[in-house]
Every structure is written in structure tokens, then in C-alpha cells.
Amino acid sequence: MAFFKKYLKFNNINIRYCEYLISKDPKIDILMLPGAGDFIEKIEFFSIKLSYENIRVIVIDLPGQGFSSRFAKNNTIRHLDTYNIYYDVIEKISLHEELGFKRPLIFIGHSLGGFLCLSYLFKKELLNSKKTFLYPDKIITIAPMITLNLLNFDKVLIIFISYFLKFFKISYLSFPKIFIYLLIKLKLTHPNTVNNISLSSERWKTNENIKYFGEKEVNRVLQIYKDYPDLDMAGPSWRWTSITIKICEKFLKLELLKKIKIPVLIINAANEKVVNPKGIETIKKHIKINDYVNLKESSHFVFHETNKIQDFMFESILQFIRK
């Protein structure tokens, strides 16, 4: 077993990624994209398990998080000016590591990563960027972020404020807690929205998470933040949230899901509270070739769930890969 943490630099951006490889002749390449604010170490156990199935796995720290380049003055804030950076990273890493050159290529993404796996296919339509040249053979999307779990009023307000802040070149700022508390008080946003702007390590210390995930798993995650404090992140910037709202809305408005011609495995977290669960129903309805797996007792954070849930998810993924 070998795994190598590497960096690739382009356009003054450093991207950290890791290769997991057990065989000199793997049968499949997998490109794996984590959720917003997550990083390689959080899903390492899962990546290693996949590599033992004679699969070459590449996991990326997405730009703006993990140990990849950050773009806000406050490094704990997740900030990007455009989704083109995400799509450029997918292509640069894939080209550099020759993913899909010698064997089938599969995209796997969780949450934000799940949306990126699907939307990458249509980056030209979404952002008027260069035509896609990378074509995976299959896609696996886990608890995907197809729409943000925000009320319509919140979306309009965030986009308006982001435009205002961009004019003054400060759209990299994050949401002040007093603003979120005010929206909650006025019942204009969901009560759990405040958790999205807290430091990741602080969210894991809540009684709700300790009770749900258990002290052992919570302590494991907190130890990662203790060992690597730079991995700890708060919420997104106004700009990141604004462009995410707009690209998700455009993705659905253009009905791009109907144009996907490759097999897609959709993994749903039944106890979803982070992303809008309506997104899963939209995917199921519009993607022609799909397999659907419902993790009945799982939260959004599938890689921190019980062994039973993770084993079921892993076996479902293997079955789909081997079809």
C-alpha cells in the first residue's frame, strides 16, 4: 500500500491532493472531491478501502479549503470569485496524473463535490468557459449539494449584499453572526444556519453532534483539527455563497441533468439537514441512467456515520463500479 500527498501549482494556486494506490496495474481511476470545508484526512479511511479493490484513487483538497490555496484575507473563510477555479483544478489534476488515460475514470463527490462532479460536464453552458475535455465513464454523487438549503428571501438578500460588497472589494468577508441571528429571529432563515458560519471544530463540540456521532468519532475529528489547526474553517464568504446560489439555480433552470448520458449513482442521506433534500428528487427525476441508494439512518456527514451505514454505502458503490 502506498499513498502520496502532493502539490500541483498553476496560476499562482497551490492544490494539495493525495494518490492512493496498492497495485501497479489498477483497473479503475477514481477522482474524489470532498464537501465544502472538508479535506483529504477526513475521508482517508474510505479512500484507502477503495484502493484495496485494485482502484487508483486521487482525492483533492478543493481550492479555498484544506491545505490548498485560500483566497480570503481571513484564511478560515471559504472564498472563491468563480467556479471556474474548481473546474480548472479538476482538469489540471486529471491531466497531470493522466486520469482516465489507461483505464476507466469515475468521479465521486460528496456534497459540494457531488455538485461539481455533475456540473463539470456543463461548465461551458454554466460559465461560458472552455469546452469540457474530461469525460468520466460514471459518476457517484453522495448527498449532493444541488441547491443550498436557504429560503428564497435569503438567496435574494445574499446576492444583493454580495454585489454591494464586491463594489467595495470586500465580498471575501463572511457573514456576521448578528446578521444570522436577526434572520432567525425574524424567521427568515433556518435556525441551524448559524452552525454554517461557526468554526468546524466548534460545530463538532456541540452536544447534538456528540450525542449523534458518539464521543469516539467526535474526538477523532477534533484530534485532526488539533494536529492540523490550519484545516479548521468557518463559513463561506458572501461572494462564495452568492456565486453558489446562482450557479445552482442556473444548473437547474437549464435542465442540464436531462443531458447526462452516463450512469450515475445517487446516494441519499435520509436525515439530511445541511443541503436541500429536494435536490436528490430532482436528480432522480431527470437523470436517465441512474442507480439510487437511500441511507435510511444517515445524516449528511456520511463519512462519520456508523460502520453499518458506511459498509452499506461502500458495498453499494462497489456494485455500481463493477457493473
Coordinates of C-alpha atoms in Angstrom, one line a residue:
M1 CA 0.0 0.0 0.0
A2 CA 1.3 3.4 -0.9
F3 CA -0.2 6.9 -0.7
F4 CA 1.4 10.1 -1.7
K5 CA 0.4 13.6 -0.7
K6 CA 1.4 16.0 -3.5
Y7 CA 1.0 19.6 -4.6
L8 CA 0.3 21.0 -8.0
K9 CA 0.9 24.7 -8.7
F10 CA -0.7 26.6 -11.6
N11 CA -1.7 30.3 -12.0
N12 CA -0.2 31.0 -8.5
I13 CA -2.6 28.5 -6.9
N14 CA -1.3 25.5 -4.9
I15 CA -3.5 22.5 -4.8
R16 CA -2.9 19.6 -2.5
Y17 CA -4.1 16.2 -3.4
C18 CA -3.3 12.6 -2.5
E19 CA -2.9 9.4 -4.5
Y20 CA -3.9 6.0 -3.0
L21 CA -2.5 3.1 -4.9
I22 CA -2.0 -0.6 -3.9
S23 CA -1.4 -2.2 -7.3
K24 CA 1.0 -1.5 -10.2
D25 CA -1.9 -2.3 -12.6
P26 CA -5.1 -0.8 -11.2
K27 CA -8.3 -1.4 -13.1
I28 CA -10.1 1.9 -12.5
D29 CA -9.2 5.6 -11.8
I30 CA -11.3 7.5 -9.3
L31 CA -11.2 11.3 -8.8
M32 CA -12.8 12.1 -5.5
L33 CA -14.0 15.5 -4.4
P34 CA -14.9 16.3 -0.8
G35 CA -17.6 18.6 0.6
A36 CA -17.3 22.3 1.4
G37 CA -14.8 22.9 4.1
D38 CA -13.7 19.2 4.2
F39 CA -10.2 17.8 3.4
I40 CA -8.3 14.7 2.5
E41 CA -7.8 13.4 6.0
K42 CA -11.5 13.3 6.8
I43 CA -12.2 10.7 4.1
E44 CA -8.8 8.9 4.1
F45 CA -10.1 5.6 5.6
F46 CA -12.7 5.4 2.8
S47 CA -10.1 6.2 0.1
I48 CA -7.8 3.5 1.4
K49 CA -10.6 1.0 1.4
L50 CA -11.3 1.8 -2.3
S51 CA -7.6 1.4 -3.2
Y52 CA -7.7 -2.2 -1.8
E53 CA -10.2 -3.0 -4.6
N54 CA -7.4 -2.5 -7.2
I55 CA -8.5 1.1 -7.8
R56 CA -6.3 4.1 -8.1
V57 CA -7.8 6.9 -6.0
I58 CA -7.0 10.7 -6.3
V59 CA -8.5 12.9 -3.6
I60 CA -8.3 16.7 -3.9
D61 CA -8.3 19.4 -1.3
L62 CA -10.6 21.8 -3.2
P63 CA -9.3 25.4 -3.7
G64 CA -10.2 27.6 -0.7
Q65 CA -10.0 24.7 1.8
G66 CA -7.8 22.0 3.2
F67 CA -4.2 22.7 2.6
S68 CA -4.9 24.1 -0.9
S69 CA -4.6 27.9 -1.5
R70 CA -7.0 30.1 0.4
F71 CA -8.4 33.3 -1.2
A72 CA -9.8 35.4 1.7
K73 CA -7.7 37.6 3.9
N74 CA -9.0 35.6 6.8
N75 CA -7.9 32.0 6.0
T76 CA -10.7 30.4 7.9
I77 CA -13.3 31.8 5.4
R78 CA -14.1 29.7 2.3
H79 CA -13.9 32.1 -0.6
L80 CA -13.8 32.0 -4.4
D81 CA -14.5 34.5 -7.1
T82 CA -15.6 32.0 -9.7
Y83 CA -16.5 28.3 -10.0
N84 CA -14.1 28.2 -13.0
I85 CA -11.3 27.6 -10.4
Y86 CA -13.0 24.4 -9.2
Y87 CA -13.3 23.1 -12.8
D88 CA -9.7 24.1 -13.7
V89 CA -8.4 22.2 -10.7
I90 CA -10.4 19.1 -11.8
E91 CA -8.8 19.3 -15.3
K92 CA -5.3 20.2 -14.2
I93 CA -5.0 17.3 -11.6
S94 CA -6.6 14.8 -14.0
L95 CA -4.3 15.8 -16.9
H96 CA -1.2 15.9 -14.6
E97 CA -2.0 12.4 -13.2
E98 CA -3.3 11.1 -16.6
L99 CA -6.6 10.0 -15.0
G100 CA -8.7 8.0 -17.5
F101 CA -5.9 7.7 -20.0
K102 CA -5.3 4.0 -19.5
R103 CA -8.4 2.8 -17.7
P104 CA -12.0 3.9 -17.0
L105 CA -12.5 7.1 -14.9
I106 CA -15.1 7.5 -12.3
F107 CA -16.0 10.8 -10.4
I108 CA -17.0 10.5 -6.8
G109 CA -18.2 13.6 -4.9
H110 CA -19.8 14.4 -1.6
S111 CA -22.0 17.5 -1.0
L112 CA -20.3 20.3 -2.9
G113 CA -18.0 17.7 -4.5
G114 CA -21.1 15.9 -5.7
F115 CA -22.4 19.0 -7.4
L116 CA -19.0 19.7 -9.0
C117 CA -18.9 16.1 -10.4
L118 CA -22.2 16.7 -12.2
S119 CA -21.9 20.4 -13.2
Y120 CA -18.3 20.0 -14.5
L121 CA -19.8 18.3 -17.6
F122 CA -21.6 21.6 -18.4
K123 CA -19.1 24.2 -17.4
K124 CA -19.3 25.8 -20.9
E125 CA -23.1 26.3 -20.6
L126 CA -22.8 27.5 -17.0
L127 CA -19.9 29.8 -17.1
N128 CA -19.2 30.4 -20.9
S129 CA -15.8 28.8 -20.3
K130 CA -13.8 26.4 -22.5
K131 CA -15.4 23.2 -23.6
T132 CA -15.1 20.2 -21.3
F133 CA -12.4 17.8 -22.4
L134 CA -12.6 15.3 -19.5
Y135 CA -15.4 12.7 -19.7
P136 CA -15.8 10.2 -16.8
D137 CA -17.4 6.8 -17.5
K138 CA -19.5 7.0 -14.4
I139 CA -20.4 9.5 -11.6
I140 CA -21.2 8.7 -8.0
T141 CA -22.8 11.6 -6.1
I142 CA -23.2 11.4 -2.3
A143 CA -25.6 13.7 -0.5
P144 CA -25.1 16.2 -3.3
M145 CA -25.5 20.0 -2.9
I146 CA -27.8 20.7 -5.9
T147 CA -29.4 23.6 -4.2
L148 CA -28.5 25.4 -1.0
N149 CA -30.8 24.9 2.0
L150 CA -31.9 28.6 2.0
L151 CA -35.2 30.3 1.8
N152 CA -35.8 32.4 -1.4
F153 CA -35.7 35.6 0.6
D154 CA -32.2 34.6 1.9
K155 CA -30.9 34.0 -1.6
V156 CA -32.1 37.3 -3.0
L157 CA -30.7 39.2 0.0
I158 CA -27.3 37.5 -0.1
I159 CA -26.9 38.1 -3.8
F160 CA -27.8 41.8 -3.3
I161 CA -25.4 42.3 -0.4
S162 CA -22.7 40.4 -2.3
Y163 CA -23.0 42.8 -5.2
F164 CA -22.7 45.8 -2.8
L165 CA -19.6 44.3 -1.1
K166 CA -18.0 43.4 -4.4
F167 CA -18.2 47.1 -5.4
F168 CA -16.1 47.9 -2.4
K169 CA -13.9 44.9 -2.9
I170 CA -14.8 43.3 0.4
S171 CA -17.0 40.4 -0.8
Y172 CA -14.4 38.0 0.7
L173 CA -15.9 38.8 4.2
S174 CA -18.0 36.2 6.0
F175 CA -21.5 36.6 7.4
P176 CA -21.6 38.3 10.8
K177 CA -23.3 36.2 13.4
I178 CA -25.6 39.1 14.5
F179 CA -26.9 39.1 10.9
I180 CA -27.8 35.4 11.0
Y181 CA -29.3 35.7 14.5
L182 CA -31.5 38.5 13.2
L183 CA -32.8 36.5 10.3
I184 CA -33.5 33.6 12.6
K185 CA -35.4 35.9 15.0
L186 CA -37.5 37.2 12.1
K187 CA -38.0 33.6 10.9
L188 CA -36.4 34.4 7.5
T189 CA -33.8 31.6 7.7
H190 CA -33.4 28.1 9.2
P191 CA -32.3 28.0 12.9
N192 CA -29.3 25.7 12.0
T193 CA -27.9 28.3 9.6
V194 CA -25.8 29.8 12.4
N195 CA -23.8 26.5 12.5
N196 CA -22.7 27.1 8.9
I197 CA -20.6 30.1 9.9
S198 CA -19.0 28.7 13.0
L199 CA -15.6 27.1 13.0
S200 CA -15.7 23.4 12.1
S201 CA -14.1 22.3 15.3
E202 CA -16.7 24.2 17.3
R203 CA -19.6 22.6 15.5
W204 CA -18.2 19.2 16.4
K205 CA -18.2 20.1 20.1
T206 CA -21.9 20.6 20.3
N207 CA -24.0 18.3 22.5
E208 CA -26.1 17.4 19.4
N209 CA -23.1 16.1 17.5
I210 CA -21.6 14.3 20.5
K211 CA -24.9 12.5 21.1
Y212 CA -25.4 11.7 17.4
F213 CA -21.9 10.6 16.3
G214 CA -20.6 9.5 19.7
E215 CA -17.6 10.7 21.7
K216 CA -15.1 8.4 19.9
E217 CA -15.8 9.8 16.4
V218 CA -16.0 13.4 17.7
N219 CA -12.7 13.0 19.4
R220 CA -11.1 11.5 16.3
V221 CA -12.2 14.5 14.2
L222 CA -11.2 17.1 16.9
Q223 CA -7.8 15.4 17.1
I224 CA -7.3 16.2 13.3
Y225 CA -8.0 19.8 14.0
K226 CA -5.7 19.8 17.0
D227 CA -2.9 18.2 14.9
Y228 CA -3.5 20.5 11.9
P229 CA -5.1 23.7 13.2
D230 CA -4.9 25.3 9.7
L231 CA -7.5 22.9 8.5
D232 CA -10.2 24.4 10.7
M233 CA -12.6 26.6 8.8
A234 CA -15.6 28.8 9.5
G235 CA -18.3 29.6 7.0
P236 CA -18.3 30.8 3.4
S237 CA -17.8 34.4 2.2
W238 CA -20.6 36.5 0.8
R239 CA -19.1 36.1 -2.7
W240 CA -18.8 32.3 -2.5
T241 CA -22.4 31.9 -1.3
S242 CA -23.7 34.3 -3.9
I243 CA -22.0 32.5 -6.9
T244 CA -23.0 29.1 -5.5
I245 CA -26.7 30.2 -5.3
K246 CA -26.5 31.5 -8.9
I247 CA -24.7 28.5 -10.5
C248 CA -27.1 26.0 -8.7
E249 CA -30.1 27.9 -9.9
K250 CA -28.8 28.1 -13.5
F251 CA -27.9 24.4 -13.4
L252 CA -31.5 23.5 -12.6
K253 CA -33.1 26.2 -14.9
L254 CA -31.2 24.9 -17.9
E255 CA -32.3 21.3 -17.0
L256 CA -28.8 20.1 -17.6
L257 CA -29.4 16.9 -15.7
K258 CA -31.5 15.6 -18.6
K259 CA -28.4 15.8 -20.9
I260 CA -26.3 13.4 -18.7
K261 CA -25.8 10.3 -20.8
I262 CA -23.5 8.3 -18.4
P263 CA -24.6 6.1 -15.5
V264 CA -24.9 8.0 -12.2
L265 CA -25.2 6.5 -8.7
I266 CA -27.2 8.8 -6.4
I267 CA -26.6 8.2 -2.6
N268 CA -29.2 10.0 -0.4
A269 CA -28.7 10.7 3.3
A270 CA -32.3 10.3 4.7
N271 CA -31.6 12.5 7.7
E272 CA -30.4 15.4 5.5
K273 CA -30.3 18.8 7.2
V274 CA -27.4 20.5 5.5
V275 CA -28.3 20.7 1.8
N276 CA -31.8 20.9 0.4
P277 CA -33.1 17.4 0.1
K278 CA -35.3 18.4 -2.9
G279 CA -32.1 18.3 -4.9
I280 CA -32.0 14.5 -4.7
E281 CA -35.5 14.2 -6.1
T282 CA -34.6 16.5 -9.0
I283 CA -31.6 14.3 -9.8
K284 CA -33.7 11.1 -9.7
K285 CA -36.4 12.6 -11.9
H286 CA -34.2 13.9 -14.7
I287 CA -31.1 11.7 -15.0
K288 CA -32.0 8.9 -17.4
I289 CA -29.5 6.2 -16.3
N290 CA -29.3 6.2 -12.5
D291 CA -29.0 3.9 -9.6
Y292 CA -30.4 5.1 -6.3
V293 CA -29.3 4.2 -2.7
N294 CA -31.1 5.6 0.3
L295 CA -29.0 5.6 3.6
K296 CA -32.0 5.4 5.9
E297 CA -30.4 6.4 9.1
S298 CA -27.6 8.6 7.8
S299 CA -27.0 12.3 8.3
H300 CA -25.4 14.5 5.6
F301 CA -22.0 13.6 7.1
V302 CA -21.9 10.1 5.7
F303 CA -18.1 9.5 6.3
H304 CA -18.6 9.9 10.0
E305 CA -21.6 7.6 10.3
T306 CA -21.7 4.1 11.9
N307 CA -19.7 1.2 10.4
K308 CA -23.0 -0.4 9.4
I309 CA -24.0 2.7 7.3
Q310 CA -20.6 3.2 5.8
D311 CA -20.2 -0.5 5.0
F312 CA -23.6 -0.5 3.2
M313 CA -22.6 2.6 1.3
F314 CA -19.2 1.2 0.3
E315 CA -20.7 -2.1 -1.0
S316 CA -23.3 -0.1 -3.0
I317 CA -20.5 1.9 -4.6
L318 CA -18.5 -1.3 -5.4
Q319 CA -21.6 -2.9 -7.0
F320 CA -22.1 0.2 -9.2
I321 CA -18.4 0.4 -10.1
R322 CA -18.4 -3.3 -11.2
K323 CA -21.5 -3.1 -13.4

